Amino acid sequence: MANTATLHLDGKDIQFPVFTGSEGEKAIDIGKLRADTGYITYDDGFGNTGSCQSKITFIDGETGILRYRGYPIEQLAEHSNFIETSLLVMTGELPTCDERNNFSELLTQNAPLRQGLLRFIESFPRDAHPMAILSATMNALGAYYPHLSGINHQSDLGHFDEAAAIAISKVRTIAAHTYRVSKGLPFNYPKPKLGYCENFLHLMFSEPYAEFAPTPEVASALNLFLLLHADHEQNCSTSTVRMVASAGANLFASVSAGVNALWGPLHGGANMAVIEMLKNIHADGDDGTRFIAAAKTGKGDRLMGFGHRVYKNYDPRAKIIKASFYKALASLGIKDDPLLNIAMKLEECALNDEYFVQRKLYPNVDFYSGLIMRAIGIPENMFTVMFAIGRMPGWIAQWREVASNPKLKIYRPRQVYVGEPLREYVLSSLRK
Ligand code: CMC
């Protein structure tokens, strides 16, 4: 492969270095383009722009490959669990037993919330969207742990394990307490002996008169859901986290920004939109056929849970989550769910339809994850919160990669201005 690329521009040839990633991804380093030519590149939506070099996640969207730190997602889904995978994603290596136990201990210590944070969550309107509360409360952690939100990354990195454990452990308690408050229910104290997922379900659903005990299949489906969401390279929320981190912002401020980006329906909000779509199709007495026909015109609603900016093949996460979903459903004794029947029909139609095939639109992770959440009993407005809990280790890993870059530059894209040219101010009395 050539090690330079030549741009012929304004009668001149300009050379740019070319480099290759560890999986053969080719890139042209245009870092000096503007200085050398006065031009910038224009890439609406960043579809062709590598914003960083990263060692965390590899995706090959054409063939449907996803790996965390080199490990295929299928192997992690089969053999690992959310916390071990979180440590892999954040540190670069699978943990030893001691490392795993130490981190679990930190998670246990950091599971409760300070009184002030409980009151903060309780102060929002009952019907506030849980993503608004999550973002605000994750940001507020910076106020409660000033030694972890210093004025430079170096001081924050010195306490990395503690900050990571606080974010991963408390995001779950914040989410559960938000739910409890919305239902007028009291706070459940975390139980040190329970695993991460079982503890979350206890925080959500235990009552003073009845402890919530999920079936092993349900706990395992939740564990898998979180693991499959742990990182996904430079998507909208992760790029947001990196952008904020590049300004020197602390971990809590950076992941809080990620929560906001994730809230959008084209990103993390899609799992909720899938259930809405299925309910509407059901209420219309449609089996999915009419909906598909309308989606193809480009005028109807999009088929939510289908299509992906990067995957032009079956999203590998969708395959894994679908299998675990059926096991969880069987363990709950759910045999005939009308929304599931519609989802299966939509999938079958779309996978055999020229419109979807031509555009390489396949089910993405959200197509089945909303159905899993619903079966577990998670309310719809909490689906994106669940995604945020799963994505927390990825955001933390990406923050760390930015914060520990010795050559860090603040992220500052350029633009092509297409507004009004220079004009003179006109006094309001003279304006027509
Ligand atoms: N249903 C119907 N048509 C679609 C869909 C869909 N879900 N997605 C894309 N198209 C069509 C689109 O209309 C366009 O058609 P044409 O070429 O005739 O104009 C073509 O496919 C390309 O679409 P695009 O919007 O240029 O593709 P994109 O890469 O910018 O968008 C996407 C990716 C995920 C935003 C989009 O596929 C979509 O809106 N999907 C539904 C929402 C969804 O499921 N989002 C979750 C994404 S996965 C979770 C995550 O990682 O955040």
XYZ file of C-alpha atoms and ligand atoms in Angstrom:
484
model
C 0.000 0.000 0.000
C 1.189 3.523 -0.777
C 2.397 5.439 2.264
C 1.306 8.779 0.891
C -1.795 10.041 -0.868
C -1.562 12.823 -3.425
C -4.165 15.502 -3.761
C -4.134 17.450 -6.992
C -5.525 20.868 -6.137
C -5.192 24.322 -7.714
C -2.548 23.010 -10.114
C -0.377 21.583 -7.316
C 0.249 18.085 -5.953
C 0.106 17.861 -2.167
C 1.198 14.716 -0.324
C -0.479 13.355 2.798
C 0.698 10.458 4.962
C -1.340 7.275 4.757
C -1.511 4.842 7.656
C -3.239 1.549 8.435
C -4.998 0.433 11.615
C -4.343 -2.959 13.219
C -7.286 -4.484 11.315
C -6.255 -3.040 7.971
C -8.425 0.100 8.038
C -6.785 2.634 5.752
C -6.663 6.322 6.618
C -5.270 9.490 5.076
C -3.854 11.883 7.662
C -5.084 15.292 6.507
C -3.873 17.075 9.652
C -1.890 19.628 7.600
C -4.474 20.108 4.828
C -5.720 23.504 5.901
C -2.287 24.860 6.746
C -0.878 23.693 3.396
C -3.786 24.472 1.070
C -6.360 26.690 2.831
C -8.977 23.972 2.230
C -10.814 21.875 4.793
C -12.599 18.578 4.125
C -16.399 18.540 4.188
C -18.024 15.357 5.505
C -21.636 15.930 6.530
C -22.439 13.533 9.396
C -18.761 12.423 9.693
C -19.406 9.203 7.717
C -15.841 9.239 6.319
C -14.016 10.936 9.144
C -11.814 9.174 11.664
C -11.925 11.489 14.663
C -9.316 9.597 16.694
C -7.132 6.520 16.952
C -8.606 4.120 19.486
C -7.650 0.723 20.930
C -11.014 -0.115 22.474
C -13.514 -1.484 19.966
C -13.287 -2.828 16.434
C -16.322 -2.969 14.163
C -16.477 -4.229 10.613
C -19.938 -3.145 9.596
C -19.808 -4.803 6.188
C -19.342 -8.298 7.606
C -21.039 -7.745 10.983
C -17.982 -8.047 13.267
C -17.756 -6.494 16.743
C -14.778 -6.977 19.065
C -13.891 -5.386 22.394
C -10.120 -5.097 22.859
C -9.667 -7.833 20.227
C -12.133 -10.322 21.738
C -15.126 -11.271 19.530
C -18.448 -10.209 21.024
C -19.779 -13.762 20.562
C -17.036 -15.175 22.866
C -17.567 -12.500 25.498
C -21.335 -13.036 25.371
C -20.859 -16.774 25.904
C -18.128 -16.809 28.556
C -17.868 -13.416 30.253
C -20.251 -11.154 32.153
C -20.941 -7.443 32.262
C -18.509 -6.532 35.047
C -15.607 -8.574 33.718
C -16.227 -7.173 30.229
C -16.409 -3.658 31.683
C -12.936 -4.118 33.160
C -11.684 -5.455 29.835
C -13.114 -2.468 27.982
C -11.797 0.072 30.509
C -8.324 -1.344 31.111
C -7.521 -3.208 27.887
C -7.075 -6.650 29.496
C -9.290 -9.315 31.040
C -8.927 -8.937 34.814
C -7.218 -11.432 37.110
C -9.328 -12.850 39.959
C -7.824 -10.308 42.382
C -8.474 -7.388 40.051
C -12.041 -8.557 39.516
C -12.625 -8.971 43.290
C -11.116 -5.580 44.104
C -13.317 -3.866 41.555
C -16.416 -5.733 42.789
C -15.592 -4.505 46.287
C -15.391 -0.931 44.988
C -18.753 -1.403 43.241
C -20.305 -2.651 46.484
C -18.891 0.252 48.508
C -20.187 2.747 45.968
C -23.648 1.324 45.359
C -25.563 3.534 47.863
C -26.339 7.185 47.173
C -25.631 10.078 49.511
C -28.725 11.622 51.094
C -28.263 14.782 49.028
C -28.330 12.786 45.795
C -31.439 10.891 46.888
C -33.156 14.203 47.629
C -31.926 15.618 44.302
C -33.612 12.750 42.423
C -36.754 13.149 44.526
C -36.908 16.878 43.706
C -37.730 16.326 40.008
C -41.363 16.277 38.851
C -42.821 12.755 39.119
C -43.303 12.543 35.361
C -39.826 13.865 34.456
C -38.062 11.786 31.816
C -35.587 9.456 33.553
C -32.857 10.364 31.052
C -33.078 14.011 32.175
C -32.700 12.890 35.801
C -29.880 10.487 34.933
C -27.884 13.076 33.059
C -28.317 15.691 35.807
C -27.456 13.247 38.599
C -24.395 11.792 36.859
C -23.150 15.354 36.400
C -23.933 16.131 40.063
C -21.557 13.334 41.133
C -18.754 15.761 40.296
C -20.004 17.984 43.112
C -19.985 15.099 45.615
C -16.531 13.803 44.680
C -14.412 16.911 44.127
C -11.188 14.871 44.391
C -12.352 13.027 41.240
C -13.276 16.116 39.278
C -10.070 18.060 39.333
C -8.986 20.832 37.044
C -6.752 18.553 35.042
C -6.976 15.018 33.758
C -3.809 13.900 35.507
C -5.298 14.283 38.982
C -8.505 12.529 37.837
C -6.552 9.646 36.271
C -4.779 9.067 39.585
C -8.103 7.936 41.049
C -9.377 6.208 37.924
C -10.582 2.940 39.515
C -12.569 4.771 42.162
C -14.174 7.154 39.650
C -15.018 4.278 37.291
C -16.558 2.222 40.115
C -18.616 5.206 41.292
C -19.975 5.809 37.787
C -20.736 2.128 37.040
C -22.223 1.365 40.449
C -24.179 4.548 41.013
C -25.674 4.779 37.531
C -27.636 1.649 38.460
C -28.787 3.024 41.835
C -29.715 6.386 40.297
C -31.751 4.638 37.589
C -33.573 2.411 40.075
C -34.312 5.222 42.520
C -35.641 7.377 39.679
C -38.075 4.583 38.884
C -39.060 4.129 42.554
C -39.737 7.856 42.968
C -41.852 7.954 39.799
C -44.036 5.223 41.344
C -44.130 6.853 44.792
C -42.090 3.987 46.273
C -39.337 4.209 48.921
C -35.616 3.729 48.255
C -34.328 0.170 48.368
C -30.852 -0.191 49.864
C -28.417 -2.138 47.688
C -27.550 -5.632 48.932
C -23.800 -6.293 49.099
C -24.176 -10.016 48.435
C -26.051 -9.681 45.149
C -24.393 -9.563 41.732
C -24.603 -6.402 39.630
C -27.732 -7.326 37.662
C -29.582 -9.048 40.518
C -28.871 -6.017 42.696
C -30.264 -3.701 40.060
C -33.469 -5.743 39.816
C -33.698 -5.766 43.621
C -33.236 -1.962 43.736
C -36.013 -1.614 41.173
C -38.579 -4.186 42.208
C -38.140 -5.459 45.791
C -40.820 -4.466 48.275
C -40.657 -4.528 52.089
C -43.066 -7.476 51.994
C -41.468 -9.345 49.045
C -37.918 -9.539 47.803
C -37.631 -9.605 44.069
C -35.825 -12.688 42.804
C -35.442 -12.889 39.020
C -35.226 -16.216 37.199
C -31.617 -17.032 36.276
C -32.587 -16.619 32.606
C -33.888 -13.095 33.248
C -30.763 -12.098 35.203
C -28.652 -13.577 32.438
C -30.636 -11.746 29.702
C -30.060 -8.464 31.546
C -26.385 -9.248 31.975
C -26.093 -9.965 28.270
C -28.015 -6.842 27.329
C -25.561 -4.712 29.337
C -22.499 -6.555 28.030
C -23.622 -6.146 24.420
C -23.974 -2.406 24.926
C -20.637 -1.904 26.706
C -18.994 -0.048 23.825
C -19.570 0.649 20.158
C -16.692 2.866 19.046
C -17.334 6.388 17.751
C -21.131 6.606 17.793
C -22.944 9.851 18.617
C -22.849 9.609 22.433
C -19.284 8.280 22.582
C -18.042 11.014 20.280
C -19.845 13.452 22.576
C -18.053 12.017 25.618
C -14.695 12.313 23.833
C -15.483 15.841 22.676
C -16.306 16.975 26.224
C -13.304 15.081 27.634
C -11.028 16.811 25.142
C -11.806 20.118 26.842
C -10.346 18.652 30.046
C -13.747 17.948 31.605
C -13.931 15.351 34.387
C -15.364 11.859 33.960
C -18.789 12.623 35.457
C -19.360 15.739 33.323
C -18.247 13.838 30.220
C -20.477 10.781 30.702
C -23.393 13.012 31.624
C -23.055 14.620 28.171
C -23.044 11.102 26.693
C -26.378 10.394 28.412
C -27.904 13.426 26.707
C -26.702 12.361 23.267
C -27.966 8.835 23.856
C -31.443 10.149 24.649
C -32.088 10.958 20.958
C -34.533 8.580 19.193
C -32.116 7.900 16.331
C -29.549 6.669 18.847
C -30.380 5.139 22.244
C -34.026 6.112 22.069
C -34.603 3.583 19.291
C -35.324 0.627 21.621
C -38.236 2.579 23.095
C -39.355 3.647 19.628
C -39.460 -0.019 18.565
C -42.017 -0.854 21.273
C -44.050 2.267 20.427
C -44.039 1.191 16.792
C -45.110 -2.380 17.634
C -47.917 -1.112 19.876
C -49.183 1.253 17.177
C -49.130 -1.506 14.562
C -51.063 -3.744 16.965
C -53.593 -1.003 17.773
C -54.130 -0.457 14.012
C -55.024 -4.142 13.589
C -52.065 -4.502 11.215
C -49.778 -7.549 11.267
C -46.857 -5.385 10.085
C -47.505 -5.685 6.344
C -49.136 -2.262 5.967
C -46.466 -0.639 8.124
C -43.661 -2.064 5.976
C -45.377 -0.882 2.805
C -45.648 2.669 4.233
C -42.039 2.678 5.487
C -40.859 1.849 1.975
C -42.486 4.935 0.479
C -40.163 7.090 2.554
C -43.286 8.982 3.695
C -44.418 6.599 6.442
C -42.539 6.072 9.693
C -39.201 4.309 9.504
C -38.959 0.727 10.612
C -37.410 1.341 14.014
C -34.727 -1.114 15.084
C -33.662 -1.539 11.475
C -30.672 -0.019 9.726
C -27.403 1.223 11.095
C -24.855 3.807 10.062
C -22.026 1.278 10.336
C -23.555 -2.210 10.049
C -24.527 -3.008 6.510
C -25.139 -6.577 7.626
C -26.971 -8.237 10.532
C -25.884 -6.452 13.724
C -24.037 -9.271 15.616
C -25.551 -8.011 18.879
C -29.079 -8.473 17.508
C -28.434 -12.183 16.847
C -27.132 -12.802 20.377
C -29.847 -10.832 22.116
C -32.585 -12.548 20.132
C -31.498 -15.995 21.365
C -31.321 -14.925 25.019
C -34.686 -13.199 24.690
C -36.424 -16.461 23.836
C -34.837 -18.192 26.856
C -35.939 -15.384 29.203
C -39.432 -15.473 27.754
C -39.702 -19.244 28.261
C -38.509 -18.917 31.893
C -41.272 -16.366 32.491
C -43.878 -18.635 30.930
C -44.732 -16.064 28.227
C -45.832 -18.039 25.186
C -47.847 -15.768 23.001
C -47.019 -12.077 22.958
C -48.808 -10.129 20.182
C -45.997 -7.549 19.976
C -43.426 -10.327 19.579
C -45.505 -11.873 16.796
C -45.584 -8.528 14.985
C -41.828 -8.077 15.487
C -41.153 -11.500 13.960
C -43.397 -10.728 11.009
C -41.696 -7.349 10.442
C -38.276 -8.974 10.557
C -39.265 -11.693 8.126
C -40.878 -9.209 5.685
C -37.997 -6.751 5.808
C -35.284 -9.377 5.378
C -36.999 -10.582 2.208
C -37.983 -7.204 0.819
C -36.054 -5.624 -2.042
C -36.229 -2.125 -0.457
C -34.512 -3.232 2.761
C -32.148 -5.694 1.079
C -30.925 -3.118 -1.444
C -30.262 -0.546 1.263
C -28.657 -3.181 3.490
C -31.098 -2.506 6.304
C -30.916 -5.328 8.876
C -32.192 -5.596 12.454
C -29.986 -3.676 14.887
C -29.530 -4.351 18.612
C -32.561 -2.246 19.493
C -34.990 -4.394 17.568
C -34.996 -7.090 20.261
C -33.606 -5.229 23.258
C -36.855 -3.304 23.812
C -38.750 -6.607 23.862
C -36.301 -8.023 26.428
C -36.670 -4.979 28.658
C -40.428 -5.221 28.418
C -40.385 -8.908 29.379
C -38.183 -8.113 32.417
C -40.711 -5.495 33.516
C -38.636 -2.385 32.808
C -40.996 0.468 31.910
C -40.610 1.870 28.421
C -39.376 5.286 29.474
C -36.458 3.511 31.213
C -35.238 1.607 28.146
C -32.710 4.240 27.144
C -31.558 4.442 30.759
C -30.773 0.719 30.536
C -28.726 1.396 27.419
C -26.841 4.105 29.345
C -26.066 1.680 32.200
C -24.650 -0.753 29.662
C -22.669 1.905 27.786
C -21.097 3.391 30.940
C -17.855 1.296 30.784
C -17.392 2.222 27.129
C -17.790 5.935 27.824
C -15.376 5.625 30.751
C -12.821 3.793 28.581
C -13.141 6.425 25.850
C -12.800 9.237 28.412
C -9.664 7.552 29.748
C -8.193 7.213 26.260
C -8.668 10.945 25.656
C -7.538 11.987 29.147
C -4.358 9.926 29.000
C -3.290 11.079 25.531
C -0.072 13.059 26.078
C -0.593 14.853 22.747
C -4.230 15.723 23.500
C -5.675 18.603 21.506
C -9.107 20.033 22.186
C -11.573 18.688 19.588
C -12.546 21.582 17.415
C -14.062 20.797 13.995
C -14.285 23.427 11.272
C -17.362 24.331 9.246
C -18.254 25.679 5.844
C -20.175 28.891 6.504
C -23.168 29.228 4.147
C -25.025 32.090 5.886
C -25.399 35.754 4.984
C -22.292 37.592 3.799
C -21.247 40.803 5.603
C -24.111 43.289 6.035
C -24.596 46.572 7.903
C -26.728 46.885 11.053
C -30.019 48.766 10.392
C -31.772 50.698 13.197
C -35.107 49.072 14.117
C -37.050 52.276 13.302
C -35.732 52.084 9.727
C -36.379 48.338 9.256
C -39.216 47.408 6.872
N -36.710 2.195 7.778
C -36.936 2.533 6.495
N -36.021 3.090 5.681
C -34.802 3.301 6.211
C -34.484 2.982 7.538
C -35.483 2.400 8.323
N -35.235 2.073 9.585
N -33.201 3.323 7.792
C -32.725 3.848 6.660
N -33.695 3.835 5.697
C -33.539 4.251 4.313
C -33.515 5.764 4.199
O -34.809 6.304 4.014
C -32.620 5.934 2.990
O -33.395 5.644 1.851
P -33.100 6.432 0.429
O -31.709 6.024 0.059
O -34.163 5.957 -0.476
O -33.203 7.891 0.786
C -31.591 4.817 3.140
O -32.262 3.808 3.877
C -30.322 5.237 3.881
O -30.722 5.854 5.104
P -29.877 6.912 5.929
O -30.777 7.674 6.838
O -29.031 7.691 4.975
O -28.928 5.965 6.754
P -28.055 6.419 7.986
O -26.865 5.561 7.988
O -27.854 7.892 8.001
O -29.027 6.115 9.225
C -30.034 5.115 11.086
C -28.825 5.105 10.135
C -29.795 4.110 12.211
C -30.217 6.513 11.712
C -31.294 4.723 10.267
O -31.131 3.450 9.662
C -32.564 4.755 11.115
O -33.175 5.830 11.264
N -32.985 3.582 11.691
C -34.117 3.548 12.570
C -33.693 4.040 13.950
C -32.872 2.994 14.692
O -33.203 1.815 14.715
N -31.797 3.484 15.326
C -30.935 2.624 16.151
C -29.558 2.562 15.620
S -28.635 1.252 16.417
C -28.350 1.829 17.997
C -27.148 2.657 18.080
O -26.033 2.137 17.824
O -27.291 3.848 18.412
